C-alpha positions as a Markdown table, in Angstrom:
| # | Residue | x | y | z |
|---|---|---|---|---|
| 1 | Leu | -42.9 | 3.0 | -58.5 |
| 2 | Ser | -40.6 | 0.7 | -59.3 |
| 3 | Ser | -37.2 | 0.8 | -58.0 |
| 4 | Thr | -34.3 | -0.3 | -58.0 |
| 5 | Gly | -32.0 | -1.4 | -54.7 |
| 6 | Ser | -28.2 | -2.5 | -54.0 |
| 7 | His | -28.5 | -5.7 | -51.4 |
| 8 | Asp | -25.4 | -5.0 | -48.7 |
| 9 | Thr | -24.6 | -1.6 | -50.4 |
| 10 | Met | -21.0 | -1.2 | -49.1 |
| 11 | Thr | -19.4 | -4.8 | -49.1 |
| 12 | Tyr | -17.3 | -3.8 | -52.2 |
| 13 | Cys | -14.8 | -1.9 | -49.4 |
| 14 | Leu | -14.5 | -5.1 | -46.9 |
| 15 | Asp | -11.4 | -5.0 | -45.6 |
| 16 | Lys | -9.4 | -7.3 | -45.9 |
| 17 | Ser | -7.3 | -7.5 | -42.8 |
| 18 | Ser | -10.4 | -6.6 | -40.9 |
| 19 | Ala | -11.5 | -8.3 | -37.7 |
| 20 | Val | -14.6 | -10.7 | -38.1 |
| 21 | Ser | -17.6 | -8.7 | -36.4 |
| 22 | Gly | -18.7 | -8.4 | -33.2 |
| 23 | Asn | -22.4 | -10.1 | -35.1 |
| 24 | Glu | -21.4 | -13.2 | -36.2 |
| 25 | Ser | -21.1 | -16.8 | -34.4 |
| 26 | Lys | -18.0 | -17.7 | -31.5 |
| 27 | Leu | -17.2 | -20.6 | -34.2 |
| 28 | Val | -16.6 | -18.5 | -36.6 |
| 29 | Lys | -14.3 | -16.0 | -34.9 |
| 30 | Phe | -12.5 | -19.0 | -33.3 |
| 31 | Leu | -11.7 | -19.8 | -36.3 |
| 32 | Ser | -10.7 | -16.9 | -38.4 |
| 33 | Lys | -8.0 | -16.3 | -35.4 |
| 34 | Cys | -6.8 | -19.6 | -35.5 |
| 35 | Leu | -6.7 | -20.0 | -38.8 |
| 36 | Pro | -6.6 | -17.2 | -40.8 |
| 37 | Cys | -5.1 | -17.7 | -44.1 |
| 38 | Ile | -7.7 | -20.5 | -44.9 |
| 39 | Val | -11.1 | -18.6 | -43.3 |
| 40 | His | -10.5 | -15.1 | -43.9 |
| 41 | Pro | -9.9 | -15.8 | -48.0 |
| 42 | Ile | -13.5 | -17.4 | -47.7 |
| 43 | Ile | -14.9 | -15.0 | -46.0 |
| 44 | Met | -14.0 | -12.3 | -48.1 |
| 45 | Lys | -15.2 | -14.6 | -51.2 |
| 46 | Trp | -18.7 | -15.2 | -49.8 |
| 47 | Ser | -19.1 | -11.3 | -48.2 |
| 48 | Val | -18.6 | -9.3 | -51.5 |
| 49 | Thr | -22.1 | -8.5 | -52.6 |
| 50 | Gln | -21.2 | -5.3 | -54.8 |
| 51 | Val | -17.9 | -4.1 | -56.9 |
| 52 | Leu | -19.6 | -1.0 | -57.4 |
| 53 | Thr | -19.1 | 2.5 | -55.7 |
| 54 | Val | -21.8 | 4.0 | -54.3 |
| 55 | Thr | -21.1 | 6.7 | -56.5 |
| 56 | Glu | -20.8 | 4.2 | -59.1 |
| 57 | Gln | -24.3 | 2.0 | -58.2 |
| 58 | Leu | -25.8 | 5.7 | -58.0 |
| 59 | Glu | -25.0 | 6.4 | -61.8 |
| 60 | Ala | -26.1 | 3.4 | -62.9 |
| 61 | Gly | -29.3 | 3.9 | -61.4 |
| 62 | Val | -29.2 | 2.1 | -57.7 |
| 63 | Arg | -31.8 | 4.6 | -56.0 |
| 64 | Tyr | -32.2 | 2.2 | -52.6 |
| 65 | Leu | -29.4 | 1.9 | -50.7 |
| 66 | Asp | -29.0 | -0.6 | -48.3 |
| 67 | Phe | -26.7 | -0.2 | -45.3 |
| 68 | Arg | -25.2 | -2.4 | -42.1 |
| 69 | Ile | -23.8 | -0.1 | -39.9 |
| 70 | Ala | -21.8 | -1.3 | -36.9 |
| 71 | His | -19.1 | 0.4 | -34.3 |
| 72 | Lys | -16.1 | -2.1 | -33.9 |
| 73 | Ala | -15.7 | -3.5 | -30.7 |
| 74 | Asn | -13.0 | -2.4 | -28.4 |
| 75 | Asp | -12.8 | 1.3 | -30.6 |
| 76 | Pro | -12.4 | 4.0 | -28.5 |
| 77 | Ser | -13.6 | 6.3 | -31.2 |
| 78 | Met | -17.0 | 7.1 | -32.3 |
| 79 | Asn | -16.5 | 6.2 | -35.9 |
| 80 | Leu | -18.6 | 3.8 | -37.6 |
| 81 | Tyr | -18.5 | 1.4 | -40.8 |
| 82 | Phe | -20.8 | -1.0 | -42.5 |
| 83 | Val | -19.8 | -4.4 | -41.9 |
| 84 | His | -21.5 | -7.7 | -43.4 |
| 85 | Met | -18.9 | -10.7 | -41.8 |
| 86 | Val | -16.0 | -8.0 | -41.4 |
| 87 | Tyr | -15.8 | -4.3 | -41.4 |
| 88 | Thr | -15.3 | -1.8 | -44.3 |
| 89 | Thr | -12.4 | 0.3 | -44.9 |
| 90 | Val | -14.6 | 3.5 | -45.2 |
| 91 | Thr | -16.5 | 5.2 | -42.4 |
| 92 | Val | -20.0 | 5.9 | -42.6 |
| 93 | Gln | -19.7 | 9.3 | -42.5 |
| 94 | Asp | -17.4 | 9.6 | -45.7 |
| 95 | Ile | -19.6 | 7.7 | -47.3 |
| 96 | Leu | -22.7 | 10.8 | -46.8 |
| 97 | Trp | -20.6 | 12.9 | -47.5 |
| 98 | Glu | -20.1 | 11.3 | -50.9 |
| 99 | Ile | -23.6 | 10.8 | -51.2 |
| 100 | Leu | -24.6 | 14.3 | -50.8 |
| 101 | Arg | -22.0 | 15.2 | -53.1 |
| 102 | Trp | -23.9 | 13.1 | -55.9 |
| 103 | Leu | -27.0 | 14.1 | -55.2 |
| 104 | Glu | -25.9 | 17.9 | -55.4 |
| 105 | Thr | -25.3 | 17.4 | -58.8 |
| 106 | His | -28.3 | 15.0 | -59.1 |
| 107 | Pro | -30.9 | 17.7 | -57.9 |
| 108 | Gln | -33.9 | 15.9 | -59.1 |
| 109 | Glu | -33.0 | 12.1 | -57.9 |
| 110 | Val | -34.3 | 10.9 | -54.7 |
| 111 | Val | -32.2 | 8.1 | -52.8 |
| 112 | Ile | -33.4 | 6.2 | -50.3 |
| 113 | Ile | -31.1 | 5.1 | -47.5 |
| 114 | Ala | -32.0 | 2.5 | -45.3 |
| 115 | Cys | -29.2 | 2.3 | -42.1 |
| 116 | Arg | -30.0 | -1.7 | -40.6 |
| 117 | Asn | -27.8 | -3.7 | -38.0 |
| 118 | Phe | -26.4 | -1.7 | -35.8 |
| 119 | Asp | -24.2 | -3.9 | -34.6 |
| 120 | Gly | -22.2 | -2.3 | -31.0 |
| 121 | Leu | -24.5 | 0.5 | -32.0 |
| 122 | Thr | -24.8 | 2.5 | -28.3 |
| 123 | Lys | -27.0 | 5.2 | -27.7 |
| 124 | Arg | -24.5 | 7.5 | -27.6 |
| 125 | Leu | -23.6 | 5.9 | -31.0 |
| 126 | His | -27.0 | 6.2 | -31.7 |
| 127 | Asn | -27.0 | 9.6 | -31.3 |
| 128 | His | -24.2 | 10.6 | -33.0 |
| 129 | Leu | -24.9 | 8.6 | -36.3 |
| 130 | Val | -28.1 | 10.6 | -35.8 |
| 131 | Ala | -26.5 | 14.1 | -35.6 |
| 132 | Cys | -24.5 | 13.4 | -39.1 |
| 133 | Ile | -27.4 | 12.8 | -41.3 |
| 134 | Lys | -28.8 | 15.8 | -40.3 |
| 135 | Glu | -26.1 | 17.9 | -40.2 |
| 136 | Ile | -24.9 | 16.5 | -43.8 |
| 137 | Phe | -28.1 | 15.8 | -45.5 |
| 138 | Gln | -29.8 | 18.9 | -43.9 |
| 139 | Arg | -32.6 | 19.6 | -45.9 |
| 140 | Lys | -32.7 | 17.2 | -47.9 |
| 141 | Leu | -33.7 | 14.8 | -45.6 |
| 142 | Cys | -37.6 | 14.7 | -46.4 |
| 143 | Pro | -39.5 | 14.3 | -43.2 |
| 144 | Arg | -42.1 | 10.8 | -42.9 |
| 145 | Tyr | -45.4 | 13.0 | -42.4 |
| 146 | Val | -44.5 | 14.4 | -46.0 |
| 147 | Val | -46.1 | 12.1 | -48.8 |
| 148 | Pro | -43.6 | 11.3 | -51.2 |
| 149 | Thr | -44.5 | 11.8 | -55.0 |
| 150 | Leu | -41.7 | 12.9 | -56.8 |
| 151 | Arg | -43.6 | 16.4 | -57.6 |
| 152 | Thr | -43.5 | 16.7 | -53.3 |
| 153 | Met | -40.1 | 15.9 | -53.6 |
| 154 | Trp | -39.4 | 18.3 | -56.0 |
| 155 | His | -41.1 | 20.8 | -55.5 |
| 156 | Leu | -39.9 | 21.3 | -51.4 |
| 157 | Arg | -36.0 | 20.4 | -52.7 |
| 158 | His | -35.9 | 16.8 | -50.9 |
| 159 | Gln | -33.7 | 14.5 | -52.1 |
| 160 | Val | -33.2 | 11.6 | -48.9 |
| 161 | Ile | -35.8 | 9.3 | -47.2 |
| 162 | Val | -33.8 | 7.5 | -44.6 |
| 163 | Ser | -35.4 | 4.0 | -42.7 |
| 164 | Tyr | -34.1 | 4.0 | -39.8 |
| 165 | Glu | -34.1 | 0.3 | -37.5 |
| 166 | Glu | -34.2 | 2.1 | -34.1 |
| 167 | Glu | -37.8 | 2.7 | -32.1 |
| 168 | Val | -35.9 | 5.1 | -29.9 |
| 169 | Glu | -34.6 | 7.1 | -32.2 |
| 170 | Leu | -37.2 | 6.9 | -34.6 |
| 171 | Gly | -39.4 | 7.9 | -32.1 |
| 172 | Lys | -37.2 | 11.6 | -31.2 |
| 173 | His | -36.5 | 12.5 | -35.1 |
| 174 | Cys | -39.8 | 13.2 | -38.1 |
| 175 | Glu | -36.5 | 13.1 | -40.3 |
| 176 | Leu | -36.5 | 9.3 | -39.8 |
| 177 | Trp | -38.3 | 6.6 | -41.6 |
| 178 | Pro | -39.6 | 3.5 | -40.1 |
| 179 | Pro | -37.8 | 0.5 | -41.2 |
| 180 | Ile | -38.5 | -0.7 | -45.2 |
| 181 | Pro | -39.5 | -4.2 | -44.9 |
| 182 | Tyr | -37.1 | -6.3 | -46.5 |
| 183 | Trp | -38.8 | -9.7 | -48.7 |
| 184 | Trp | -35.0 | -12.3 | -47.8 |
| 185 | Gly | -35.9 | -15.0 | -49.2 |
| 186 | Asn | -32.7 | -16.7 | -47.4 |
| 187 | Lys | -32.0 | -19.6 | -50.4 |
| 188 | Thr | -29.5 | -21.1 | -52.5 |
| 189 | Ser | -31.5 | -21.8 | -55.1 |
| 190 | Thr | -33.0 | -19.8 | -58.3 |
| 191 | Arg | -36.0 | -22.0 | -58.3 |
| 192 | Ala | -36.5 | -21.2 | -54.1 |
| 193 | Leu | -36.2 | -17.1 | -54.0 |
| 194 | Ile | -38.2 | -17.7 | -56.5 |
| 195 | Arg | -41.0 | -19.1 | -55.3 |
| 196 | Tyr | -40.6 | -17.6 | -52.0 |
| 197 | Leu | -41.4 | -14.0 | -53.8 |
| 198 | Glu | -44.4 | -15.3 | -55.3 |
| 199 | His | -45.3 | -16.6 | -52.1 |
| 200 | Met | -44.8 | -13.1 | -50.6 |
| 201 | Lys | -46.9 | -11.4 | -53.2 |
| 202 | Arg | -49.8 | -13.4 | -52.6 |
| 203 | Met | -49.6 | -12.3 | -48.9 |
| 204 | Gly | -49.9 | -8.4 | -50.0 |
| 205 | Arg | -47.8 | -6.2 | -50.5 |
| 206 | Pro | -47.0 | -3.5 | -47.3 |
| 207 | Gly | -49.1 | -0.5 | -47.7 |
| 208 | Lys | -45.5 | 2.1 | -48.0 |
| 209 | Phe | -42.3 | 1.4 | -49.6 |
| 210 | Phe | -40.7 | -2.8 | -49.4 |
| 211 | Val | -37.9 | -4.3 | -51.1 |
| 212 | Ala | -38.2 | -7.6 | -53.2 |
| 213 | Gly | -34.7 | -8.8 | -52.5 |
| 214 | Ile | -33.3 | -10.9 | -55.3 |
| 215 | Asn | -30.4 | -12.3 | -53.7 |
| 216 | Leu | -29.7 | -16.2 | -52.6 |
| 217 | Thr | -27.9 | -16.6 | -50.0 |
| 218 | Glu | -25.2 | -19.5 | -49.3 |
| 219 | Asn | -25.0 | -21.5 | -45.9 |
| 220 | Leu | -22.2 | -23.6 | -44.5 |
| 221 | Arg | -23.2 | -26.8 | -46.4 |
| 222 | Tyr | -23.6 | -24.8 | -50.0 |
| 223 | Ile | -20.0 | -23.6 | -49.2 |
| 224 | Leu | -18.6 | -26.9 | -48.8 |
| 225 | Val | -19.9 | -28.2 | -51.5 |
| 226 | His | -18.9 | -25.9 | -53.6 |
| 227 | Pro | -15.3 | -25.1 | -52.7 |
| 228 | Phe | -13.8 | -23.7 | -55.5 |
| 229 | Gly | -17.3 | -21.3 | -55.9 |
| 230 | Ser | -17.9 | -17.6 | -54.7 |
| 231 | Leu | -21.1 | -15.5 | -53.9 |
| 232 | Lys | -20.5 | -13.9 | -57.5 |
| 233 | Lys | -20.6 | -17.1 | -59.6 |
| 234 | Met | -23.5 | -17.9 | -57.4 |
| 235 | Thr | -25.5 | -14.8 | -58.3 |
| 236 | Leu | -24.0 | -14.9 | -61.6 |
| 237 | Gln | -25.7 | -18.7 | -62.4 |
| 238 | Ser | -29.2 | -17.0 | -61.2 |
| 239 | Leu | -29.7 | -14.2 | -63.2 |
| 240 | Pro | -31.0 | -15.0 | -66.2 |
| 241 | Cys | -33.5 | -16.9 | -64.5 |
| 242 | Leu | -34.0 | -14.2 | -62.0 |
| 243 | Lys | -34.2 | -11.6 | -65.3 |
| 244 | Ile | -37.4 | -13.1 | -66.9 |
| 245 | Trp | -39.0 | -12.9 | -63.6 |
| 246 | Ile | -38.3 | -9.3 | -63.4 |
| 247 | Lys | -39.9 | -8.6 | -66.6 |
| 248 | Gln | -43.1 | -10.1 | -65.2 |
| 249 | Gln | -43.8 | -7.5 | -62.8 |
| 250 | Tyr | -45.8 | -4.9 | -62.6 |
| 251 | Pro | -45.0 | -2.0 | -60.1 |
| 252 | Gly | -48.4 | -0.4 | -57.9 |
| 253 | Ser | -50.3 | -0.8 | -55.8 |
| 254 | Lys | -52.6 | -3.4 | -56.1 |
| 255 | Lys | -51.6 | -6.5 | -53.8 |
| 256 | Lys | -49.5 | -8.1 | -56.3 |
| 257 | Cys | -47.0 | -5.1 | -57.4 |
| 258 | Ile | -43.9 | -4.7 | -56.6 |
| 259 | Asn | -41.9 | -1.9 | -55.7 |
| 260 | Ile | -38.3 | -1.9 | -54.9 |
| 261 | Ile | -36.0 | -4.8 | -56.1 |
| 262 | Ala | -32.7 | -5.3 | -54.9 |
| 263 | Gly | -29.8 | -7.8 | -55.7 |
| 264 | Asp | -26.3 | -8.2 | -55.4 |
| 265 | Phe | -23.6 | -7.2 | -58.2 |
| 266 | Ile | -26.0 | -4.9 | -59.9 |
| 267 | Gly | -24.4 | -3.9 | -62.7 |
| 268 | Asn | -25.1 | -7.1 | -64.0 |
| 269 | Asn | -27.2 | -8.7 | -66.5 |
| 270 | Asp | -29.0 | -5.8 | -67.4 |
| 271 | Phe | -30.7 | -5.3 | -63.7 |
| 272 | Val | -31.3 | -1.7 | -63.3 |
| 273 | Lys | -32.8 | -1.6 | -66.6 |
| 274 | Asp | -35.0 | -4.3 | -66.5 |
| 275 | Val | -36.7 | -2.7 | -63.0 |
| 276 | Ile | -37.2 | 0.6 | -64.5 |
| 277 | Glu | -38.8 | 0.0 | -67.2 |
| 278 | Leu | -41.4 | -1.9 | -65.4 |
| 279 | Asn | -42.7 | 1.9 | -64.3 |
| 280 | Thr | -44.0 | 1.9 | -68.4 |
| 281 | Lys | -46.2 | -0.5 | -68.2 |
| 282 | Ile | -47.5 | 1.9 | -65.3 |
């Protein structure tokens, strides 16, 4: 099936007063400390990829959630946050409960949660995160030995597939699925991104779940050339061309077929509607 995803799902609630994450370069950390009034607003302009809350994204039709999870440096607590340059105001646990509440009112919906990044997570914190996932979703978690057709998921009352990018935990828990490949073009221009996606299609689709990312990515040169720009402006300019590309795609198991398409600012330009309508081609 063709399904919709949000890239960097949780960036709508980045903390404006947060320190830069431990995963960023020494230069970014240094500049953020020395020139916070200048650097921090720039970081926010180029870090926010979504404006809808996770519940609003689910209501809009998003079914793949891209969770970059981190533990703050020097934080003695077990609290985990989402991260994209800076940390979020909400914890991972709170958002998992929010997703559960939505699923309980939508018993036939299936959500894929991709847990990635894991900046600063120790073995103890991984154990804590997996325990939270299992405690919150319980029977709604679909084990990886189940072939996830919708009919099977409905029959077994499974609603959540959790992809987990950490091999040790993956080996210990059948409720966790292997990492889902994400086609990330790392491009600043729409044409270059489309060329990359077409190249990946020619190479052949993975056998199971995979994501085609239609999100553009800024670099330092692009930011310097566009001092009054933002990731949102960059994205909105690209959407008309990407809309044409999306409408040309086909879901299915053939070599050049697509599966999940994930983007930034998913509430714009009928993105969700266009992706879901691809399933009428099956």
